[in-house]
């Protein structure tokens, strides 16, 4: 139950009149990874904190990267009723019922509007507190791009990325796991992917049985 997308997009004025510029997330990403205090994954910004259930996370973020487009994120939904519900809504056909992303943050450094045609604020540095799947993102370009399942593997490279993003393996561990499948003499075309999917599904069943 993993997914990727953009929590924020650079250079696009949001519904509050703010625009975020490239570089705004670099410090907060570095701090998150060094302290292991990552932004929370809430639903709809935690309903603005109206109740304890609203502030309970629905999953965790496994990757935060600032690229040329914006704040790229990868997340893993929790195997809970709310997590499974959101995953179902993200995967609905012919279109997802929820595919927006939005950030909760503290503005650290910004410039106020100098002319009427400029954004209300130009945010140069922010501190991330949470990132939420939302129905109505303040920045309409901040969207979930891909929702992944085991069945979507098309090659062993995809499987390796899945092991890192969804299962929390290091790159070395993921490579070793995939290498074991290759060591069985199975290629991608003759059952290697099937074997890997089966192994991961067995792993999930074992974990569920211990709860």
PDB file of C-alpha atoms in Angstrom, residues 3-209:
ATOM      1  CA  UNK A   3       2.228   5.622  -3.229  1.00  0.00           C
ATOM      2  CA  UNK A   4       4.263   8.517  -4.587  1.00  0.00           C
ATOM      3  CA  UNK A   5       3.525  12.083  -5.578  1.00  0.00           C
ATOM      4  CA  UNK A   6       4.277  15.734  -4.945  1.00  0.00           C
ATOM      5  CA  UNK A   7       3.360  17.312  -1.623  1.00  0.00           C
ATOM      6  CA  UNK A   8       4.124  20.740  -3.071  1.00  0.00           C
ATOM      7  CA  UNK A   9       5.032  22.154  -6.477  1.00  0.00           C
ATOM      8  CA  UNK A  10       7.398  25.076  -6.971  1.00  0.00           C
ATOM      9  CA  UNK A  11       6.430  28.349  -8.638  1.00  0.00           C
ATOM     10  CA  UNK A  12       2.682  27.747  -8.495  1.00  0.00           C
ATOM     11  CA  UNK A  13       0.527  30.134  -6.464  1.00  0.00           C
ATOM     12  CA  UNK A  14      -1.777  28.219  -4.128  1.00  0.00           C
ATOM     13  CA  UNK A  15      -5.296  29.080  -2.998  1.00  0.00           C
ATOM     14  CA  UNK A  16      -3.900  31.136  -0.097  1.00  0.00           C
ATOM     15  CA  UNK A  17      -1.856  33.325  -2.416  1.00  0.00           C
ATOM     16  CA  UNK A  18       1.484  31.760  -1.450  1.00  0.00           C
ATOM     17  CA  UNK A  19       4.176  30.403  -3.736  1.00  0.00           C
ATOM     18  CA  UNK A  20       7.028  28.103  -2.696  1.00  0.00           C
ATOM     19  CA  UNK A  21      10.430  28.441  -4.343  1.00  0.00           C
ATOM     20  CA  UNK A  22      13.051  25.775  -4.953  1.00  0.00           C
ATOM     21  CA  UNK A  23      15.287  25.257  -1.923  1.00  0.00           C
ATOM     22  CA  UNK A  24      12.531  25.862   0.623  1.00  0.00           C
ATOM     23  CA  UNK A  25      12.524  22.232   1.796  1.00  0.00           C
ATOM     24  CA  UNK A  26      16.237  21.437   1.848  1.00  0.00           C
ATOM     25  CA  UNK A  27      16.862  22.192   5.516  1.00  0.00           C
ATOM     26  CA  UNK A  28      13.711  20.539   6.846  1.00  0.00           C
ATOM     27  CA  UNK A  29      14.382  17.384   4.786  1.00  0.00           C
ATOM     28  CA  UNK A  30      17.944  17.209   6.106  1.00  0.00           C
ATOM     29  CA  UNK A  31      16.731  17.647   9.681  1.00  0.00           C
ATOM     30  CA  UNK A  32      14.031  15.001   9.253  1.00  0.00           C
ATOM     31  CA  UNK A  33      16.498  12.411   8.012  1.00  0.00           C
ATOM     32  CA  UNK A  34      19.193  13.205  10.575  1.00  0.00           C
ATOM     33  CA  UNK A  35      16.856  13.241  13.601  1.00  0.00           C
ATOM     34  CA  UNK A  36      14.415  10.598  12.285  1.00  0.00           C
ATOM     35  CA  UNK A  37      11.587  12.986  13.196  1.00  0.00           C
ATOM     36  CA  UNK A  38       9.788  12.859   9.862  1.00  0.00           C
ATOM     37  CA  UNK A  39       6.633  14.804   9.024  1.00  0.00           C
ATOM     38  CA  UNK A  40       3.475  12.962  10.035  1.00  0.00           C
ATOM     39  CA  UNK A  41       1.132  11.442   7.459  1.00  0.00           C
ATOM     40  CA  UNK A  42      -2.330  12.657   8.431  1.00  0.00           C
ATOM     41  CA  UNK A  43      -5.615  12.572   6.562  1.00  0.00           C
ATOM     42  CA  UNK A  44      -7.110  15.941   5.541  1.00  0.00           C
ATOM     43  CA  UNK A  45      -4.586  17.720   7.820  1.00  0.00           C
ATOM     44  CA  UNK A  46      -5.932  15.835  10.804  1.00  0.00           C
ATOM     45  CA  UNK A  47      -9.351  17.463  10.545  1.00  0.00           C
ATOM     46  CA  UNK A  48      -7.761  20.604  12.008  1.00  0.00           C
ATOM     47  CA  UNK A  49      -7.140  18.786  15.281  1.00  0.00           C
ATOM     48  CA  UNK A  50     -10.759  18.394  16.361  1.00  0.00           C
ATOM     49  CA  UNK A  51     -10.223  14.975  17.921  1.00  0.00           C
ATOM     50  CA  UNK A  52      -7.571  12.421  18.857  1.00  0.00           C
ATOM     51  CA  UNK A  53      -8.651  10.065  16.053  1.00  0.00           C
ATOM     52  CA  UNK A  54      -8.219  12.860  13.523  1.00  0.00           C
ATOM     53  CA  UNK A  55      -4.619  13.381  14.640  1.00  0.00           C
ATOM     54  CA  UNK A  56      -3.734   9.672  14.449  1.00  0.00           C
ATOM     55  CA  UNK A  57      -1.399   9.062  11.471  1.00  0.00           C
ATOM     56  CA  UNK A  58      -2.624   6.884   8.614  1.00  0.00           C
ATOM     57  CA  UNK A  59       0.872   5.790   7.573  1.00  0.00           C
ATOM     58  CA  UNK A  60       4.461   6.955   7.262  1.00  0.00           C
ATOM     59  CA  UNK A  61       6.546   8.807   4.704  1.00  0.00           C
ATOM     60  CA  UNK A  62       9.460   6.753   3.415  1.00  0.00           C
ATOM     61  CA  UNK A  63      11.078   9.330   1.114  1.00  0.00           C
ATOM     62  CA  UNK A  64      11.329  13.107   0.935  1.00  0.00           C
ATOM     63  CA  UNK A  65      13.230  14.650  -1.966  1.00  0.00           C
ATOM     64  CA  UNK A  66      13.335  18.155  -3.342  1.00  0.00           C
ATOM     65  CA  UNK A  67      13.709  18.024  -7.121  1.00  0.00           C
ATOM     66  CA  UNK A  68      13.187  20.552  -9.903  1.00  0.00           C
ATOM     67  CA  UNK A  69       9.403  20.115  -9.718  1.00  0.00           C
ATOM     68  CA  UNK A  70       8.789  20.318  -5.993  1.00  0.00           C
ATOM     69  CA  UNK A  71       8.618  18.155  -2.882  1.00  0.00           C
ATOM     70  CA  UNK A  72       8.605  14.546  -4.110  1.00  0.00           C
ATOM     71  CA  UNK A  73       7.315  12.092  -1.519  1.00  0.00           C
ATOM     72  CA  UNK A  74       6.867   8.347  -1.172  1.00  0.00           C
ATOM     73  CA  UNK A  75       4.599   6.974   1.518  1.00  0.00           C
ATOM     74  CA  UNK A  76       3.305   3.728   2.992  1.00  0.00           C
ATOM     75  CA  UNK A  77      -0.239   3.451   4.319  1.00  0.00           C
ATOM     76  CA  UNK A  78      -0.776   1.581   7.576  1.00  0.00           C
ATOM     77  CA  UNK A  79      -2.476  -1.810   7.543  1.00  0.00           C
ATOM     78  CA  UNK A  80      -5.392  -0.406   9.578  1.00  0.00           C
ATOM     79  CA  UNK A  81      -9.050   0.204   8.698  1.00  0.00           C
ATOM     80  CA  UNK A  82      -8.326   3.851   7.856  1.00  0.00           C
ATOM     81  CA  UNK A  83      -5.172   3.015   5.922  1.00  0.00           C
ATOM     82  CA  UNK A  84      -6.953   0.351   3.874  1.00  0.00           C
ATOM     83  CA  UNK A  85      -9.861   2.725   3.276  1.00  0.00           C
ATOM     84  CA  UNK A  86      -7.578   5.440   1.878  1.00  0.00           C
ATOM     85  CA  UNK A  87      -5.740   2.907  -0.281  1.00  0.00           C
ATOM     86  CA  UNK A  88      -9.074   1.779  -1.720  1.00  0.00           C
ATOM     87  CA  UNK A  89     -10.089   5.375  -2.459  1.00  0.00           C
ATOM     88  CA  UNK A  90      -6.737   6.042  -4.147  1.00  0.00           C
ATOM     89  CA  UNK A  91      -7.145   2.966  -6.363  1.00  0.00           C
ATOM     90  CA  UNK A  92     -10.739   3.456  -7.505  1.00  0.00           C
ATOM     91  CA  UNK A  93     -11.591   3.046 -11.183  1.00  0.00           C
ATOM     92  CA  UNK A  94     -12.121   4.857 -13.543  1.00  0.00           C
ATOM     93  CA  UNK A  95     -10.620   7.621 -11.392  1.00  0.00           C
ATOM     94  CA  UNK A  96      -9.260   7.918  -7.833  1.00  0.00           C
ATOM     95  CA  UNK A  97     -11.662   9.256  -5.220  1.00  0.00           C
ATOM     96  CA  UNK A  98      -8.767  11.023  -3.499  1.00  0.00           C
ATOM     97  CA  UNK A  99      -5.515  12.070  -5.165  1.00  0.00           C
ATOM     98  CA  UNK A 100      -4.529  15.413  -3.667  1.00  0.00           C
ATOM     99  CA  UNK A 101      -1.610  16.114  -1.349  1.00  0.00           C
ATOM    100  CA  UNK A 102      -1.064  19.096   0.928  1.00  0.00           C
ATOM    101  CA  UNK A 103       1.553  20.145   3.463  1.00  0.00           C
ATOM    102  CA  UNK A 104       1.273  21.507   6.987  1.00  0.00           C
ATOM    103  CA  UNK A 105       4.252  23.680   7.827  1.00  0.00           C
ATOM    104  CA  UNK A 106       5.733  26.589   9.730  1.00  0.00           C
ATOM    105  CA  UNK A 107       7.002  29.430   7.518  1.00  0.00           C
ATOM    106  CA  UNK A 108      10.619  30.221   8.450  1.00  0.00           C
ATOM    107  CA  UNK A 109      11.760  32.681   5.809  1.00  0.00           C
ATOM    108  CA  UNK A 110       9.648  34.494   3.224  1.00  0.00           C
ATOM    109  CA  UNK A 111       9.130  37.693   1.266  1.00  0.00           C
ATOM    110  CA  UNK A 112       5.885  39.612   1.373  1.00  0.00           C
ATOM    111  CA  UNK A 113       4.188  40.998  -1.710  1.00  0.00           C
ATOM    112  CA  UNK A 114       5.782  44.211  -3.004  1.00  0.00           C
ATOM    113  CA  UNK A 115       3.470  44.726  -5.984  1.00  0.00           C
ATOM    114  CA  UNK A 116      -0.223  43.900  -6.518  1.00  0.00           C
ATOM    115  CA  UNK A 117       0.594  41.310  -9.193  1.00  0.00           C
ATOM    116  CA  UNK A 118       2.953  39.310  -6.918  1.00  0.00           C
ATOM    117  CA  UNK A 119       2.000  36.394  -4.651  1.00  0.00           C
ATOM    118  CA  UNK A 120       0.939  37.238  -1.100  1.00  0.00           C
ATOM    119  CA  UNK A 121       4.072  35.513   0.179  1.00  0.00           C
ATOM    120  CA  UNK A 122       7.060  33.916  -1.501  1.00  0.00           C
ATOM    121  CA  UNK A 123       8.154  31.130   0.836  1.00  0.00           C
ATOM    122  CA  UNK A 124      11.918  30.615   0.812  1.00  0.00           C
ATOM    123  CA  UNK A 125      12.190  28.220   3.775  1.00  0.00           C
ATOM    124  CA  UNK A 126       9.574  26.169   5.605  1.00  0.00           C
ATOM    125  CA  UNK A 127       9.585  23.542   8.354  1.00  0.00           C
ATOM    126  CA  UNK A 128       7.424  20.542   7.513  1.00  0.00           C
ATOM    127  CA  UNK A 129       5.090  19.280  10.232  1.00  0.00           C
ATOM    128  CA  UNK A 130       2.843  16.952   8.244  1.00  0.00           C
ATOM    129  CA  UNK A 131       1.863  15.949   4.733  1.00  0.00           C
ATOM    130  CA  UNK A 132      -1.701  14.822   4.083  1.00  0.00           C
ATOM    131  CA  UNK A 133      -3.667  13.080   1.379  1.00  0.00           C
ATOM    132  CA  UNK A 134      -6.537  15.525   0.824  1.00  0.00           C
ATOM    133  CA  UNK A 135      -9.616  15.915  -1.319  1.00  0.00           C
ATOM    134  CA  UNK A 136      -8.993  19.575  -2.142  1.00  0.00           C
ATOM    135  CA  UNK A 137      -5.274  20.493  -2.221  1.00  0.00           C
ATOM    136  CA  UNK A 138      -4.405  24.163  -1.737  1.00  0.00           C
ATOM    137  CA  UNK A 139      -1.925  23.756  -4.574  1.00  0.00           C
ATOM    138  CA  UNK A 140      -3.881  22.070  -7.383  1.00  0.00           C
ATOM    139  CA  UNK A 141      -0.687  20.640  -8.878  1.00  0.00           C
ATOM    140  CA  UNK A 142       0.212  18.767  -5.666  1.00  0.00           C
ATOM    141  CA  UNK A 143      -1.067  15.298  -6.507  1.00  0.00           C
ATOM    142  CA  UNK A 144      -0.551  11.597  -5.901  1.00  0.00           C
ATOM    143  CA  UNK A 145       1.135  10.242  -9.026  1.00  0.00           C
ATOM    144  CA  UNK A 146       1.273   6.490  -8.532  1.00  0.00           C
ATOM    145  CA  UNK A 147      -0.295   3.986  -6.152  1.00  0.00           C
ATOM    146  CA  UNK A 148       1.642   0.728  -6.066  1.00  0.00           C
ATOM    147  CA  UNK A 149       0.761  -2.871  -5.354  1.00  0.00           C
ATOM    148  CA  UNK A 150       2.827  -6.042  -5.565  1.00  0.00           C
ATOM    149  CA  UNK A 151       0.959  -7.088  -8.706  1.00  0.00           C
ATOM    150  CA  UNK A 152       2.297  -4.065 -10.614  1.00  0.00           C
ATOM    151  CA  UNK A 153       5.903  -5.295 -10.741  1.00  0.00           C
ATOM    152  CA  UNK A 154       7.038  -5.340 -14.355  1.00  0.00           C
ATOM    153  CA  UNK A 155      10.706  -6.098 -13.697  1.00  0.00           C
ATOM    154  CA  UNK A 156      13.100  -6.904 -10.863  1.00  0.00           C
ATOM    155  CA  UNK A 157      14.269  -3.270 -10.675  1.00  0.00           C
ATOM    156  CA  UNK A 158      10.684  -2.297  -9.783  1.00  0.00           C
ATOM    157  CA  UNK A 159      10.686  -5.017  -7.138  1.00  0.00           C
ATOM    158  CA  UNK A 160      13.926  -3.717  -5.654  1.00  0.00           C
ATOM    159  CA  UNK A 161      12.480  -0.190  -5.354  1.00  0.00           C
ATOM    160  CA  UNK A 162       9.340  -1.636  -3.756  1.00  0.00           C
ATOM    161  CA  UNK A 163      11.406  -3.464  -1.164  1.00  0.00           C
ATOM    162  CA  UNK A 164      13.111  -0.197  -0.226  1.00  0.00           C
ATOM    163  CA  UNK A 165      10.042   2.072  -0.263  1.00  0.00           C
ATOM    164  CA  UNK A 166       7.347  -0.225   1.099  1.00  0.00           C
ATOM    165  CA  UNK A 167       9.230  -2.754   3.227  1.00  0.00           C
ATOM    166  CA  UNK A 168      11.887  -0.482   4.698  1.00  0.00           C
ATOM    167  CA  UNK A 169      14.863  -2.483   3.431  1.00  0.00           C
ATOM    168  CA  UNK A 170      18.143  -0.753   2.769  1.00  0.00           C
ATOM    169  CA  UNK A 171      19.417  -0.699  -0.787  1.00  0.00           C
ATOM    170  CA  UNK A 172      21.920  -3.462   0.041  1.00  0.00           C
ATOM    171  CA  UNK A 173      19.225  -5.634   1.637  1.00  0.00           C
ATOM    172  CA  UNK A 174      16.860  -5.120  -1.301  1.00  0.00           C
ATOM    173  CA  UNK A 175      19.573  -6.018  -3.806  1.00  0.00           C
ATOM    174  CA  UNK A 176      20.440  -9.128  -1.774  1.00  0.00           C
ATOM    175  CA  UNK A 177      16.785 -10.206  -1.646  1.00  0.00           C
ATOM    176  CA  UNK A 178      16.358  -9.858  -5.415  1.00  0.00           C
ATOM    177  CA  UNK A 179      19.693 -11.600  -5.969  1.00  0.00           C
ATOM    178  CA  UNK A 180      18.402 -14.611  -4.040  1.00  0.00           C
ATOM    179  CA  UNK A 181      15.517 -14.861  -6.498  1.00  0.00           C
ATOM    180  CA  UNK A 182      17.946 -14.642  -9.393  1.00  0.00           C
ATOM    181  CA  UNK A 183      20.093 -17.255  -7.678  1.00  0.00           C
ATOM    182  CA  UNK A 184      17.252 -19.716  -7.928  1.00  0.00           C
ATOM    183  CA  UNK A 185      17.832 -19.629 -11.662  1.00  0.00           C
ATOM    184  CA  UNK A 186      14.641 -17.748 -12.399  1.00  0.00           C
ATOM    185  CA  UNK A 187      14.582 -14.767 -14.713  1.00  0.00           C
ATOM    186  CA  UNK A 188      11.896 -12.109 -14.898  1.00  0.00           C
ATOM    187  CA  UNK A 189      10.244 -13.970 -17.755  1.00  0.00           C
ATOM    188  CA  UNK A 190      10.248 -17.490 -16.306  1.00  0.00           C
ATOM    189  CA  UNK A 191       8.787 -16.880 -12.883  1.00  0.00           C
ATOM    190  CA  UNK A 192      11.228 -14.716 -10.945  1.00  0.00           C
ATOM    191  CA  UNK A 193       8.667 -11.972 -10.454  1.00  0.00           C
ATOM    192  CA  UNK A 194       6.002 -14.487  -9.494  1.00  0.00           C
ATOM    193  CA  UNK A 195       8.333 -15.990  -6.900  1.00  0.00           C
ATOM    194  CA  UNK A 196       9.133 -12.554  -5.487  1.00  0.00           C
ATOM    195  CA  UNK A 197       5.471 -11.555  -5.280  1.00  0.00           C
ATOM    196  CA  UNK A 198       4.688 -14.822  -3.499  1.00  0.00           C
ATOM    197  CA  UNK A 199       7.533 -14.274  -1.027  1.00  0.00           C
ATOM    198  CA  UNK A 200       6.313 -10.782  -0.183  1.00  0.00           C
ATOM    199  CA  UNK A 201       2.712 -11.926   0.176  1.00  0.00           C
ATOM    200  CA  UNK A 202       3.834 -14.713   2.517  1.00  0.00           C
ATOM    201  CA  UNK A 203       5.779 -12.122   4.497  1.00  0.00           C
ATOM    202  CA  UNK A 204       2.623 -10.013   4.874  1.00  0.00           C
ATOM    203  CA  UNK A 205       0.533 -13.008   6.006  1.00  0.00           C
ATOM    204  CA  UNK A 206       3.146 -14.003   8.584  1.00  0.00           C
ATOM    205  CA  UNK A 207       3.217 -10.473  10.029  1.00  0.00           C
ATOM    206  CA  UNK A 208      -0.607 -10.320  10.126  1.00  0.00           C
ATOM    207  CA  UNK A 209      -0.812 -13.683  11.930  1.00  0.00           C
TER     208      UNK A 209
END
